[in-house]
PDB file of C-alpha atoms in Angstrom:
ATOM      1  CA  MET A  21    -145.103 -74.946  -7.703  1.00  0.00           C
ATOM      2  CA  SER A  22    -145.031 -71.709  -9.992  1.00  0.00           C
ATOM      3  CA  THR A  23    -142.233 -70.457 -12.375  1.00  0.00           C
ATOM      4  CA  THR A  24    -141.302 -67.514 -13.699  1.00  0.00           C
ATOM      5  CA  THR A  25    -140.081 -66.332 -16.935  1.00  0.00           C
ATOM      6  CA  ASN A  26    -137.979 -63.402 -18.248  1.00  0.00           C
ATOM      7  CA  GLU A  27    -139.511 -63.563 -21.665  1.00  0.00           C
ATOM      8  CA  ASN A  28    -141.042 -60.008 -21.311  1.00  0.00           C
ATOM      9  CA  SER A  29    -138.979 -58.672 -18.562  1.00  0.00           C
ATOM     10  CA  THR A  30    -136.220 -56.189 -18.820  1.00  0.00           C
ATOM     11  CA  GLU A  31    -133.526 -54.930 -16.975  1.00  0.00           C
ATOM     12  CA  PRO A  32    -133.603 -50.932 -15.742  1.00  0.00           C
ATOM     13  CA  THR A  33    -131.345 -49.049 -17.677  1.00  0.00           C
ATOM     14  CA  GLY A  34    -128.193 -48.542 -15.824  1.00  0.00           C
ATOM     15  CA  THR A  35    -128.147 -51.878 -13.596  1.00  0.00           C
ATOM     16  CA  ALA A  36    -125.618 -54.535 -13.888  1.00  0.00           C
ATOM     17  CA  SER A  37    -127.042 -57.591 -15.004  1.00  0.00           C
ATOM     18  CA  ASP A  38    -125.003 -60.996 -14.528  1.00  0.00           C
ATOM     19  CA  GLU A  39    -124.357 -61.073 -18.173  1.00  0.00           C
ATOM     20  CA  LEU A  40    -121.995 -58.558 -17.913  1.00  0.00           C
ATOM     21  CA  ALA A  41    -118.240 -59.865 -18.088  1.00  0.00           C
ATOM     22  CA  SER A  42    -115.706 -58.759 -15.385  1.00  0.00           C
ATOM     23  CA  HIS A  43    -112.297 -57.302 -15.866  1.00  0.00           C
ATOM     24  CA  GLU A  44    -108.993 -57.694 -14.196  1.00  0.00           C
ATOM     25  CA  VAL A  45    -108.404 -53.473 -13.389  1.00  0.00           C
ATOM     26  CA  GLN A  46    -107.394 -53.554  -9.788  1.00  0.00           C
ATOM     27  CA  LEU A  47    -108.513 -50.571  -7.712  1.00  0.00           C
ATOM     28  CA  THR A  48    -106.941 -49.802  -4.429  1.00  0.00           C
ATOM     29  CA  ASP A  49    -108.479 -49.012  -1.168  1.00  0.00           C
ATOM     30  CA  VAL A  50    -107.692 -45.240  -1.307  1.00  0.00           C
ATOM     31  CA  ALA A  51    -108.908 -45.013  -4.726  1.00  0.00           C
ATOM     32  CA  ALA A  52    -112.046 -46.675  -4.079  1.00  0.00           C
ATOM     33  CA  GLY A  53    -112.569 -44.199  -1.361  1.00  0.00           C
ATOM     34  CA  LYS A  54    -111.604 -41.283  -3.187  1.00  0.00           C
ATOM     35  CA  VAL A  55    -114.407 -42.475  -5.746  1.00  0.00           C
ATOM     36  CA  ARG A  56    -116.703 -42.583  -2.942  1.00  0.00           C
ATOM     37  CA  SER A  57    -115.993 -39.208  -1.666  1.00  0.00           C
ATOM     38  CA  LEU A  58    -116.479 -37.780  -5.099  1.00  0.00           C
ATOM     39  CA  LEU A  59    -119.766 -39.406  -5.535  1.00  0.00           C
ATOM     40  CA  GLU A  60    -120.834 -38.224  -2.200  1.00  0.00           C
ATOM     41  CA  GLN A  61    -120.003 -34.521  -2.926  1.00  0.00           C
ATOM     42  CA  GLU A  62    -122.105 -34.905  -6.697  1.00  0.00           C
ATOM     43  CA  GLY A  63    -124.973 -36.534  -4.674  1.00  0.00           C
ATOM     44  CA  ARG A  64    -125.446 -38.904  -7.311  1.00  0.00           C
ATOM     45  CA  THR A  65    -125.460 -42.885  -6.668  1.00  0.00           C
ATOM     46  CA  ASP A  66    -126.056 -43.829  -9.950  1.00  0.00           C
ATOM     47  CA  LEU A  67    -122.298 -43.296 -11.624  1.00  0.00           C
ATOM     48  CA  ARG A  68    -119.361 -45.440 -11.803  1.00  0.00           C
ATOM     49  CA  LEU A  69    -116.479 -44.988 -12.714  1.00  0.00           C
ATOM     50  CA  ARG A  70    -115.598 -45.943 -16.430  1.00  0.00           C
ATOM     51  CA  VAL A  71    -111.579 -46.325 -17.571  1.00  0.00           C
ATOM     52  CA  ALA A  72    -111.006 -46.109 -21.115  1.00  0.00           C
ATOM     53  CA  VAL A  73    -108.134 -46.228 -23.571  1.00  0.00           C
ATOM     54  CA  GLN A  74    -108.327 -43.957 -26.424  1.00  0.00           C
ATOM     55  CA  PRO A  75    -105.931 -43.078 -29.875  1.00  0.00           C
ATOM     56  CA  GLY A  76    -104.173 -39.839 -28.609  1.00  0.00           C
ATOM     57  CA  GLY A  77    -101.086 -38.364 -26.986  1.00  0.00           C
ATOM     58  CA  CYS A  78     -97.754 -38.399 -28.207  1.00  0.00           C
ATOM     59  CA  SER A  79     -97.099 -41.871 -27.580  1.00  0.00           C
ATOM     60  CA  GLY A  80    -100.224 -43.223 -29.156  1.00  0.00           C
ATOM     61  CA  LEU A  81    -102.588 -44.218 -26.519  1.00  0.00           C
ATOM     62  CA  ILE A  82    -104.317 -41.961 -23.421  1.00  0.00           C
ATOM     63  CA  TYR A  83    -106.470 -43.115 -20.309  1.00  0.00           C
ATOM     64  CA  GLN A  84    -109.495 -41.883 -19.787  1.00  0.00           C
ATOM     65  CA  LEU A  85    -111.098 -41.946 -15.918  1.00  0.00           C
ATOM     66  CA  TYR A  86    -114.598 -40.476 -15.831  1.00  0.00           C
ATOM     67  CA  PHE A  87    -118.057 -41.027 -13.779  1.00  0.00           C
ATOM     68  CA  ASP A  88    -120.862 -42.688 -16.185  1.00  0.00           C
ATOM     69  CA  GLU A  89    -124.079 -43.345 -15.832  1.00  0.00           C
ATOM     70  CA  ARG A  90    -124.227 -45.583 -18.953  1.00  0.00           C
ATOM     71  CA  LEU A  91    -123.729 -49.278 -19.323  1.00  0.00           C
ATOM     72  CA  LEU A  92    -122.857 -50.102 -22.593  1.00  0.00           C
ATOM     73  CA  GLU A  93    -123.128 -53.403 -24.862  1.00  0.00           C
ATOM     74  CA  GLY A  94    -119.676 -55.227 -24.415  1.00  0.00           C
ATOM     75  CA  ASP A  95    -118.757 -53.280 -21.077  1.00  0.00           C
ATOM     76  CA  ALA A  96    -117.067 -55.314 -18.337  1.00  0.00           C
ATOM     77  CA  VAL A  97    -117.947 -54.433 -14.879  1.00  0.00           C
ATOM     78  CA  ARG A  98    -116.475 -55.339 -11.367  1.00  0.00           C
ATOM     79  CA  ASP A  99    -117.607 -53.869  -7.866  1.00  0.00           C
ATOM     80  CA  TYR A 100    -114.999 -53.000  -5.233  1.00  0.00           C
ATOM     81  CA  ASP A 101    -117.425 -52.465  -2.349  1.00  0.00           C
ATOM     82  CA  GLY A 102    -120.148 -50.539  -3.752  1.00  0.00           C
ATOM     83  CA  VAL A 103    -117.616 -48.749  -6.750  1.00  0.00           C
ATOM     84  CA  GLU A 104    -118.402 -50.177  -9.461  1.00  0.00           C
ATOM     85  CA  VAL A 105    -115.676 -50.046 -12.633  1.00  0.00           C
ATOM     86  CA  VAL A 106    -116.512 -50.029 -15.559  1.00  0.00           C
ATOM     87  CA  VAL A 107    -114.122 -50.991 -18.783  1.00  0.00           C
ATOM     88  CA  ASP A 108    -115.333 -51.084 -22.617  1.00  0.00           C
ATOM     89  CA  LYS A 109    -114.828 -54.071 -24.481  1.00  0.00           C
ATOM     90  CA  MET A 110    -111.878 -52.340 -26.755  1.00  0.00           C
ATOM     91  CA  SER A 111    -110.408 -51.253 -23.584  1.00  0.00           C
ATOM     92  CA  VAL A 112    -110.039 -54.684 -21.845  1.00  0.00           C
ATOM     93  CA  PRO A 113    -107.064 -56.021 -23.199  1.00  0.00           C
ATOM     94  CA  TYR A 114    -105.194 -52.944 -22.984  1.00  0.00           C
ATOM     95  CA  LEU A 115    -105.577 -52.729 -19.095  1.00  0.00           C
ATOM     96  CA  SER A 116    -105.605 -56.267 -18.039  1.00  0.00           C
ATOM     97  CA  GLY A 117    -103.640 -56.499 -14.641  1.00  0.00           C
ATOM     98  CA  ALA A 118    -103.732 -52.690 -14.376  1.00  0.00           C
ATOM     99  CA  SER A 119    -103.684 -50.967 -10.876  1.00  0.00           C
ATOM    100  CA  ILE A 120    -105.866 -47.539 -10.359  1.00  0.00           C
ATOM    101  CA  ASP A 121    -104.349 -46.007  -7.269  1.00  0.00           C
ATOM    102  CA  PHE A 122    -104.917 -42.155  -5.708  1.00  0.00           C
ATOM    103  CA  GLU A 123    -101.800 -40.089  -4.323  1.00  0.00           C
ATOM    104  CA  ASP A 124    -102.590 -37.312  -2.544  1.00  0.00           C
ATOM    105  CA  THR A 125     -99.159 -35.829  -1.540  1.00  0.00           C
ATOM    106  CA  ILE A 126     -97.460 -31.893  -1.542  1.00  0.00           C
ATOM    107  CA  SER A 127     -95.865 -32.892  -5.082  1.00  0.00           C
ATOM    108  CA  LYS A 128     -98.765 -34.638  -6.712  1.00  0.00           C
ATOM    109  CA  GLN A 129    -102.726 -35.328  -6.216  1.00  0.00           C
ATOM    110  CA  GLY A 130    -104.780 -37.302  -8.364  1.00  0.00           C
ATOM    111  CA  PHE A 131    -105.374 -41.209  -9.710  1.00  0.00           C
ATOM    112  CA  THR A 132    -102.235 -43.175 -11.167  1.00  0.00           C
ATOM    113  CA  ILE A 133    -102.535 -46.473 -13.186  1.00  0.00           C
ATOM    114  CA  ASP A 134     -99.946 -48.641 -12.976  1.00  0.00           C
ATOM    115  CA  ASN A 135    -100.456 -50.388 -16.488  1.00  0.00           C
ATOM    116  CA  PRO A 136     -97.935 -53.795 -16.789  1.00  0.00           C
ATOM    117  CA  ASN A 137     -99.564 -53.831 -20.708  1.00  0.00           C
ATOM    118  CA  ALA A 138     -98.190 -50.270 -21.529  1.00  0.00           C
ATOM    119  CA  GLY A 139     -94.476 -50.780 -23.121  1.00  0.00           C
ATOM    120  CA  GLY A 140     -93.388 -47.214 -22.301  1.00  0.00           C
ATOM    121  CA  SER A 141     -94.786 -43.753 -21.915  1.00  0.00           C
ATOM    122  CA  CYS A 142     -94.017 -39.673 -23.048  1.00  0.00           C
ATOM    123  CA  ALA A 143     -91.836 -37.893 -21.146  1.00  0.00           C
ATOM    124  CA  CYS A 144     -94.763 -36.133 -19.668  1.00  0.00           C
ATOM    125  CA  GLY A 145     -96.813 -39.427 -18.480  1.00  0.00           C
ATOM    126  CA  ASP A 146     -99.906 -38.804 -19.878  1.00  0.00           C
ATOM    127  CA  SER A 147     -99.891 -41.027 -22.634  1.00  0.00           C
ATOM    128  CA  PHE A 148     -98.364 -44.687 -23.435  1.00  0.00           C
ATOM    129  CA  HIS A 149     -97.893 -47.493 -26.150  1.00  0.00           C
TER     130      HIS A 149
END
């Protein structure tokens, strides 16, 4: 019987490991499909959707959604049928229970975030507190 140790092995950069925490951000099927479509257009399979909360905006905090190839220390990752959603450790409490959707109507096109932790938002809807 042989055993293998992991003393000298390193995980390749950009892959999720079993040690990464998960988060409670939900990605709807429509949003996951849009992310998948955008990644196909980019021709990139190494990117993840990163969701973050940053200081700014007229209400104090703003959402950031962008594609990222990096996994940083403390990141929480969740897979939605091949679409990885990454949230940094500082943003996890602000986004717990939030849902990301994608709207494509005559009056609005884009990703939306329904966040039960937001106490209110500004008139333009770009920031929250």
